[in-house]
């Protein structure tokens, strides 16, 4: 049976509770990336894996929250366009392993005025990687997707493989399979204080001279491993300093808004795709001249959802101002939404 540590144990007692403290892989951080790393590491035959999460599993302090995230093949960078089909294959494997539907395909739009070069970059990246898509003008797109108020000079790219992932379901499925089916160990509410090179003959029961690292925790003492996967998001530099490395990380608080509608069926996932809208602005927003917004059909809540890419700030006043601007921009894009939900 997999070990699930009782986090009420004191660190000193754990030495006697579990004598074998050596792992092949230790995953630090069990959010979106970490839970996936835990699962795929654990399902590798013969691999002994431990996951460590400083908060409770499924917490809301990181970047794996809310009920819907866009998955897509359409990117400006051909590297991501080439990578994403493999991500879809991975989700299919998790679905087959769990019996849980993970990916909900809706199709996806990328749109903007023909004068915006970034729209063309999306088209070229997909064409370069052989990703099938439809290239529509505004009038053609409006006939097909009447929920949008496209202009005649809009260029609209439609890619059928885009869809929605629910982070809560994704993470829970990864962790449940890793822990229960593939016998990974899991330590929630446990903080890693430092990572050190393993000292040979350290004298601690369970250490291995072949292990490369010592992972020191606040509640359960020291663990040993050959490989470490850091999936720690905004906390990464706290642990990277153990290796003399710091990376430029800027943490922002992003805001999405749910919009009520009296036309639920028209905005269902079967009829309304996920979307990314590109728009030029005369005023710069956080050094970006291009406004990138995105949205979802009715999913998780009985309302559509829209947000502003990289729109978050560090203080409430500036964030509120950007939310209001986002709402005003979206007013012209949805003809059938109730106007009383807009500020």
Short mmCIF file of C-alpha atoms in Angstrom, two decimals:
data_model
loop_
_atom_site.label_atom_id
_atom_site.label_comp_id
_atom_site.label_asym_id
_atom_site.label_seq_id
_atom_site.Cartn_x
_atom_site.Cartn_y
_atom_site.Cartn_z
CA UNK A 1 0.00 0.00 0.00
CA UNK A 2 1.12 3.55 -0.67
CA UNK A 3 2.25 5.53 2.33
CA UNK A 4 -0.01 8.48 3.19
CA UNK A 5 1.70 10.37 5.95
CA UNK A 6 -0.28 11.49 8.98
CA UNK A 7 0.73 15.13 9.07
CA UNK A 8 0.03 15.32 12.79
CA UNK A 9 3.12 13.22 13.43
CA UNK A 10 6.15 15.07 14.71
CA UNK A 11 9.23 14.91 12.47
CA UNK A 12 11.21 12.93 15.05
CA UNK A 13 8.50 10.26 15.27
CA UNK A 14 8.44 9.79 11.51
CA UNK A 15 11.94 8.31 11.51
CA UNK A 16 10.49 5.34 13.38
CA UNK A 17 7.17 5.43 11.50
CA UNK A 18 8.82 4.99 8.10
CA UNK A 19 12.38 3.70 7.95
CA UNK A 20 12.84 3.80 4.16
CA UNK A 21 13.23 7.47 3.27
CA UNK A 22 14.84 7.11 -0.17
CA UNK A 23 13.01 7.76 -3.45
CA UNK A 24 13.87 7.76 -7.12
CA UNK A 25 11.90 10.97 -7.70
CA UNK A 26 10.59 13.64 -5.34
CA UNK A 27 8.07 16.07 -6.81
CA UNK A 28 7.83 19.35 -4.89
CA UNK A 29 4.54 21.16 -5.49
CA UNK A 30 1.37 19.26 -6.42
CA UNK A 31 -0.64 21.76 -8.45
CA UNK A 32 -1.21 21.48 -12.19
CA UNK A 33 2.34 20.67 -13.25
CA UNK A 34 3.28 18.86 -10.06
CA UNK A 35 0.30 16.51 -10.00
CA UNK A 36 1.01 15.57 -13.63
CA UNK A 37 4.69 15.01 -12.86
CA UNK A 38 3.73 12.85 -9.87
CA UNK A 39 1.40 10.73 -12.00
CA UNK A 40 3.68 10.21 -14.98
CA UNK A 41 6.68 9.50 -12.76
CA UNK A 42 4.75 7.03 -10.62
CA UNK A 43 3.35 5.06 -13.55
CA UNK A 44 6.89 4.39 -14.78
CA UNK A 45 7.43 0.77 -13.62
CA UNK A 46 9.79 0.38 -10.68
CA UNK A 47 9.96 4.10 -9.90
CA UNK A 48 9.49 5.10 -6.28
CA UNK A 49 7.95 8.58 -6.06
CA UNK A 50 7.11 11.07 -3.30
CA UNK A 51 5.00 14.20 -3.76
CA UNK A 52 5.36 17.09 -1.31
CA UNK A 53 2.86 19.96 -1.15
CA UNK A 54 3.30 22.86 1.28
CA UNK A 55 -0.46 23.51 1.45
CA UNK A 56 -3.49 21.22 1.38
CA UNK A 57 -4.11 19.31 -1.83
CA UNK A 58 -6.36 21.36 -4.13
CA UNK A 59 -5.57 24.68 -2.44
CA UNK A 60 -6.34 28.06 -4.04
CA UNK A 61 -3.04 29.88 -3.52
CA UNK A 62 -1.34 28.97 -6.78
CA UNK A 63 -2.16 29.05 -10.48
CA UNK A 64 -4.27 25.88 -10.85
CA UNK A 65 -7.65 27.28 -9.85
CA UNK A 66 -11.12 27.99 -11.21
CA UNK A 67 -13.24 25.55 -13.18
CA UNK A 68 -12.09 26.03 -16.75
CA UNK A 69 -8.85 26.54 -18.66
CA UNK A 70 -8.36 26.68 -22.41
CA UNK A 71 -6.39 23.96 -24.16
CA UNK A 72 -5.55 24.64 -27.80
CA UNK A 73 -3.31 23.87 -30.73
CA UNK A 74 -3.31 27.48 -31.94
CA UNK A 75 -0.23 29.41 -30.79
CA UNK A 76 1.90 32.17 -32.24
CA UNK A 77 5.04 30.13 -31.58
CA UNK A 78 5.43 27.00 -33.75
CA UNK A 79 7.17 25.28 -30.81
CA UNK A 80 3.95 25.21 -28.79
CA UNK A 81 1.86 24.34 -31.83
CA UNK A 82 4.11 21.30 -32.33
CA UNK A 83 4.01 20.37 -28.64
CA UNK A 84 0.27 20.56 -27.96
CA UNK A 85 -0.90 17.49 -29.93
CA UNK A 86 1.23 15.42 -27.56
CA UNK A 87 -0.49 17.10 -24.61
CA UNK A 88 -3.83 15.98 -26.01
CA UNK A 89 -2.46 12.45 -26.36
CA UNK A 90 -1.42 12.59 -22.70
CA UNK A 91 -4.91 13.69 -21.63
CA UNK A 92 -6.39 10.83 -23.64
CA UNK A 93 -4.10 8.41 -21.79
CA UNK A 94 -5.22 9.78 -18.41
CA UNK A 95 -8.87 9.50 -19.48
CA UNK A 96 -8.33 5.87 -20.49
CA UNK A 97 -6.52 5.14 -17.23
CA UNK A 98 -9.17 6.75 -15.02
CA UNK A 99 -12.46 6.56 -16.90
CA UNK A 100 -12.88 10.29 -16.18
CA UNK A 101 -13.50 12.78 -18.99
CA UNK A 102 -10.75 15.38 -18.85
CA UNK A 103 -10.79 17.23 -22.16
CA UNK A 104 -14.04 18.80 -23.32
CA UNK A 105 -13.63 19.80 -26.97
CA UNK A 106 -15.47 22.93 -28.06
CA UNK A 107 -13.37 24.14 -30.95
CA UNK A 108 -11.55 27.44 -30.62
CA UNK A 109 -11.38 30.86 -32.29
CA UNK A 110 -8.54 33.32 -32.61
CA UNK A 111 -9.65 36.63 -34.07
CA UNK A 112 -8.64 40.20 -34.68
CA UNK A 113 -8.51 42.90 -37.31
CA UNK A 114 -6.66 41.97 -40.51
CA UNK A 115 -4.13 44.69 -39.67
CA UNK A 116 -2.98 42.84 -36.55
CA UNK A 117 0.11 40.79 -37.49
CA UNK A 118 -0.22 38.47 -34.49
CA UNK A 119 -3.31 36.84 -36.02
CA UNK A 120 -1.22 35.94 -39.05
CA UNK A 121 1.45 34.51 -36.75
CA UNK A 122 -1.12 32.09 -35.34
CA UNK A 123 -2.09 31.04 -38.88
CA UNK A 124 1.51 30.58 -40.01
CA UNK A 125 2.46 28.54 -36.92
CA UNK A 126 -0.44 26.15 -37.44
CA UNK A 127 0.25 25.85 -41.17
CA UNK A 128 3.94 25.18 -40.49
CA UNK A 129 3.11 22.29 -38.15
CA UNK A 130 0.34 20.85 -40.31
CA UNK A 131 -2.43 21.71 -37.84
CA UNK A 132 -5.77 21.91 -39.70
CA UNK A 133 -7.72 25.14 -39.27
CA UNK A 134 -10.25 27.32 -41.07
CA UNK A 135 -9.45 30.89 -42.08
CA UNK A 136 -12.65 32.97 -42.09
CA UNK A 137 -13.45 36.62 -42.66
CA UNK A 138 -15.72 38.45 -40.26
CA UNK A 139 -18.92 37.96 -42.23
CA UNK A 140 -18.34 34.23 -42.69
CA UNK A 141 -17.55 33.82 -39.00
CA UNK A 142 -20.63 35.76 -37.90
CA UNK A 143 -22.92 33.47 -39.89
CA UNK A 144 -21.32 30.46 -38.25
CA UNK A 145 -20.99 31.94 -34.75
CA UNK A 146 -23.82 34.50 -34.42
CA UNK A 147 -23.05 35.04 -30.72
CA UNK A 148 -20.12 37.20 -31.82
CA UNK A 149 -20.44 40.66 -33.33
CA UNK A 150 -17.58 40.28 -35.81
CA UNK A 151 -16.75 43.16 -38.14
CA UNK A 152 -16.23 42.71 -41.87
CA UNK A 153 -12.50 43.41 -41.55
CA UNK A 154 -11.97 40.80 -38.82
CA UNK A 155 -9.92 37.70 -39.51
CA UNK A 156 -11.15 34.63 -37.62
CA UNK A 157 -9.20 31.37 -37.29
CA UNK A 158 -11.12 28.29 -36.21
CA UNK A 159 -9.36 25.15 -34.92
CA UNK A 160 -11.57 22.20 -34.02
CA UNK A 161 -9.34 20.52 -31.40
CA UNK A 162 -9.43 23.33 -28.83
CA UNK A 163 -11.43 22.84 -25.67
CA UNK A 164 -11.72 23.12 -21.91
CA UNK A 165 -9.90 21.50 -19.00
CA UNK A 166 -11.15 21.68 -15.41
CA UNK A 167 -7.99 22.12 -13.29
CA UNK A 168 -9.64 20.70 -10.19
CA UNK A 169 -10.62 17.49 -11.99
CA UNK A 170 -7.28 17.25 -13.80
CA UNK A 171 -5.21 17.59 -10.63
CA UNK A 172 -7.41 15.31 -8.56
CA UNK A 173 -7.32 12.61 -11.23
CA UNK A 174 -3.54 12.77 -11.51
CA UNK A 175 -3.06 12.59 -7.75
CA UNK A 176 -5.65 9.87 -7.15
CA UNK A 177 -4.16 7.62 -9.82
CA UNK A 178 -0.59 8.28 -8.67
CA UNK A 179 -1.37 7.56 -5.03
CA UNK A 180 -3.90 4.74 -5.25
CA UNK A 181 -3.03 2.92 -8.47
CA UNK A 182 0.70 3.52 -8.82
CA UNK A 183 1.52 3.70 -5.09
CA UNK A 184 3.19 7.09 -4.99
CA UNK A 185 3.58 8.58 -1.52
CA UNK A 186 2.12 11.99 -0.74
CA UNK A 187 2.95 14.56 1.92
CA UNK A 188 0.46 17.48 2.04
CA UNK A 189 0.88 20.51 4.30
CA UNK A 190 4.62 19.99 4.36
CA UNK A 191 7.13 22.67 3.45
CA UNK A 192 10.53 21.94 1.97
CA UNK A 193 13.02 24.13 3.81
CA UNK A 194 16.13 23.35 1.82
CA UNK A 195 17.69 20.97 -0.67
CA UNK A 196 21.29 19.85 -0.21
CA UNK A 197 23.69 17.47 -1.94
CA UNK A 198 23.49 14.10 -0.22
CA UNK A 199 26.29 13.57 2.29
CA UNK A 200 27.63 10.05 2.13
CA UNK A 201 27.44 8.14 5.42
CA UNK A 202 25.15 10.77 6.85
CA UNK A 203 24.13 8.43 9.63
CA UNK A 204 20.41 8.93 9.03
CA UNK A 205 18.46 5.71 8.73
CA UNK A 206 17.18 5.16 5.19
CA UNK A 207 19.77 7.27 3.39
CA UNK A 208 21.44 5.96 0.29
CA UNK A 209 24.93 6.80 -0.93
CA UNK A 210 23.60 6.64 -4.51
CA UNK A 211 21.03 9.39 -3.86
CA UNK A 212 22.07 12.80 -5.12
CA UNK A 213 19.92 15.03 -2.93
CA UNK A 214 18.73 15.55 0.61
CA UNK A 215 15.27 17.14 0.84
CA UNK A 216 14.73 18.73 4.26
CA UNK A 217 11.11 19.27 5.34
CA UNK A 218 9.60 21.18 8.23
CA UNK A 219 7.45 18.32 9.57
CA UNK A 220 9.01 15.03 8.58
CA UNK A 221 12.75 15.45 8.54
CA UNK A 222 14.98 14.50 5.62
CA UNK A 223 14.24 12.47 2.48
CA UNK A 224 16.70 11.30 -0.16
CA UNK A 225 16.32 11.03 -3.92
CA UNK A 226 18.12 10.77 -7.22
CA UNK A 227 15.88 13.25 -9.07
CA UNK A 228 13.87 16.29 -8.02
CA UNK A 229 11.05 17.91 -9.98
CA UNK A 230 10.30 21.46 -8.85
CA UNK A 231 6.72 22.48 -9.68
CA UNK A 232 6.57 25.33 -7.21
CA UNK A 233 5.34 28.25 -9.31
CA UNK A 234 5.78 31.58 -7.57
CA UNK A 235 7.75 29.93 -4.76
CA UNK A 236 10.40 28.50 -7.10
CA UNK A 237 13.18 30.92 -6.19
CA UNK A 238 12.89 29.93 -2.53
CA UNK A 239 14.26 26.51 -3.46
CA UNK A 240 16.34 27.41 -6.49
CA UNK A 241 18.59 29.45 -4.21
CA UNK A 242 19.82 26.10 -2.88
CA UNK A 243 21.45 25.63 -6.29
CA UNK A 244 22.72 29.20 -6.60
CA UNK A 245 20.09 29.99 -9.22
CA UNK A 246 17.41 32.67 -9.36
CA UNK A 247 15.02 33.23 -12.24
CA UNK A 248 12.94 36.36 -12.98
CA UNK A 249 9.43 35.46 -11.79
CA UNK A 250 6.66 38.03 -11.60
CA UNK A 251 3.49 36.87 -9.83
CA UNK A 252 0.26 38.63 -10.78
CA UNK A 253 -3.30 38.23 -9.61
CA UNK A 254 -5.43 37.63 -12.69
CA UNK A 255 -9.13 38.40 -12.82
CA UNK A 256 -11.88 36.64 -14.75
CA UNK A 257 -15.53 37.65 -14.88
CA UNK A 258 -18.63 35.51 -15.29
CA UNK A 259 -21.44 36.96 -17.39
CA UNK A 260 -25.08 36.00 -16.98
CA UNK A 261 -27.11 35.32 -20.10
CA UNK A 262 -30.71 34.49 -20.85
CA UNK A 263 -29.60 32.44 -23.85
CA UNK A 264 -27.87 29.54 -22.13
CA UNK A 265 -28.24 27.07 -24.98
CA UNK A 266 -26.62 29.45 -27.47
CA UNK A 267 -23.54 29.63 -25.25
CA UNK A 268 -23.32 25.92 -24.48
CA UNK A 269 -20.00 24.11 -25.19
CA UNK A 270 -21.70 22.41 -28.14
CA UNK A 271 -22.48 25.74 -29.83
CA UNK A 272 -20.03 28.30 -28.48
CA UNK A 273 -16.24 27.79 -28.81
CA UNK A 274 -13.47 28.97 -26.54
CA UNK A 275 -11.91 32.09 -27.98
CA UNK A 276 -8.95 34.46 -27.96
CA UNK A 277 -9.48 38.02 -29.16
CA UNK A 278 -6.68 40.37 -30.21
CA UNK A 279 -7.22 44.10 -30.30
CA UNK A 280 -4.97 47.11 -30.76
CA UNK A 281 -5.15 49.92 -28.27
CA UNK A 282 -3.82 53.45 -28.30
CA UNK A 283 -2.93 53.20 -24.61
CA UNK A 284 -0.29 50.81 -23.40
CA UNK A 285 -1.29 48.19 -20.84
CA UNK A 286 1.69 47.00 -18.80
CA UNK A 287 4.02 47.70 -21.73
CA UNK A 288 1.83 45.74 -24.15
CA UNK A 289 0.28 47.56 -27.11
CA UNK A 290 -1.90 44.56 -27.92
CA UNK A 291 -4.88 43.60 -25.78
CA UNK A 292 -5.43 39.84 -25.57
CA UNK A 293 -8.73 38.69 -24.10
CA UNK A 294 -10.15 35.19 -23.88
CA UNK A 295 -13.39 33.47 -23.02
CA UNK A 296 -15.40 30.30 -22.50
CA UNK A 297 -18.89 28.92 -23.07
CA UNK A 298 -21.19 28.04 -20.17
CA UNK A 299 -19.09 25.54 -18.22
CA UNK A 300 -18.83 25.01 -14.47
CA UNK A 301 -21.12 27.97 -13.84
CA UNK A 302 -24.38 28.91 -15.58
CA UNK A 303 -22.63 31.87 -17.18
CA UNK A 304 -19.98 32.58 -19.79
CA UNK A 305 -16.51 33.57 -18.64
CA UNK A 306 -14.10 36.17 -20.01
CA UNK A 307 -10.72 37.44 -18.90
CA UNK A 308 -7.78 39.58 -19.89
CA UNK A 309 -4.46 37.86 -20.61
CA UNK A 310 -1.65 39.27 -18.47
CA UNK A 311 -4.00 41.87 -17.10
CA UNK A 312 -3.35 41.32 -13.41
CA UNK A 313 -1.55 43.71 -11.13
CA UNK A 314 -0.22 43.76 -7.63
CA UNK A 315 -2.64 46.23 -6.12
CA UNK A 316 -6.43 46.22 -5.92
CA UNK A 317 -7.02 49.67 -7.39
CA UNK A 318 -5.15 49.05 -10.63
CA UNK A 319 -6.69 45.58 -10.93
CA UNK A 320 -10.21 46.98 -10.55
CA UNK A 321 -9.56 49.55 -13.25
CA UNK A 322 -8.44 46.84 -15.67
CA UNK A 323 -11.48 44.73 -14.91
CA UNK A 324 -13.74 47.64 -15.82
CA UNK A 325 -11.85 48.23 -19.07
CA UNK A 326 -12.13 44.54 -19.92
CA UNK A 327 -15.89 44.59 -19.35
CA UNK A 328 -16.35 47.63 -21.59
CA UNK A 329 -14.32 46.04 -24.39
CA UNK A 330 -16.37 42.86 -24.33
CA UNK A 331 -19.70 44.74 -24.55
CA UNK A 332 -19.45 45.07 -28.30
CA UNK A 333 -18.45 41.46 -28.85
CA UNK A 334 -21.50 39.70 -27.40
CA UNK A 335 -24.84 40.74 -28.84
CA UNK A 336 -27.05 38.41 -26.81
CA UNK A 337 -25.61 38.85 -23.31
CA UNK A 338 -27.69 40.83 -20.84
CA UNK A 339 -26.28 44.34 -20.73
CA UNK A 340 -27.13 44.73 -17.06
CA UNK A 341 -24.19 42.53 -16.10
CA UNK A 342 -21.74 45.11 -17.43
CA UNK A 343 -20.46 47.97 -15.34
#
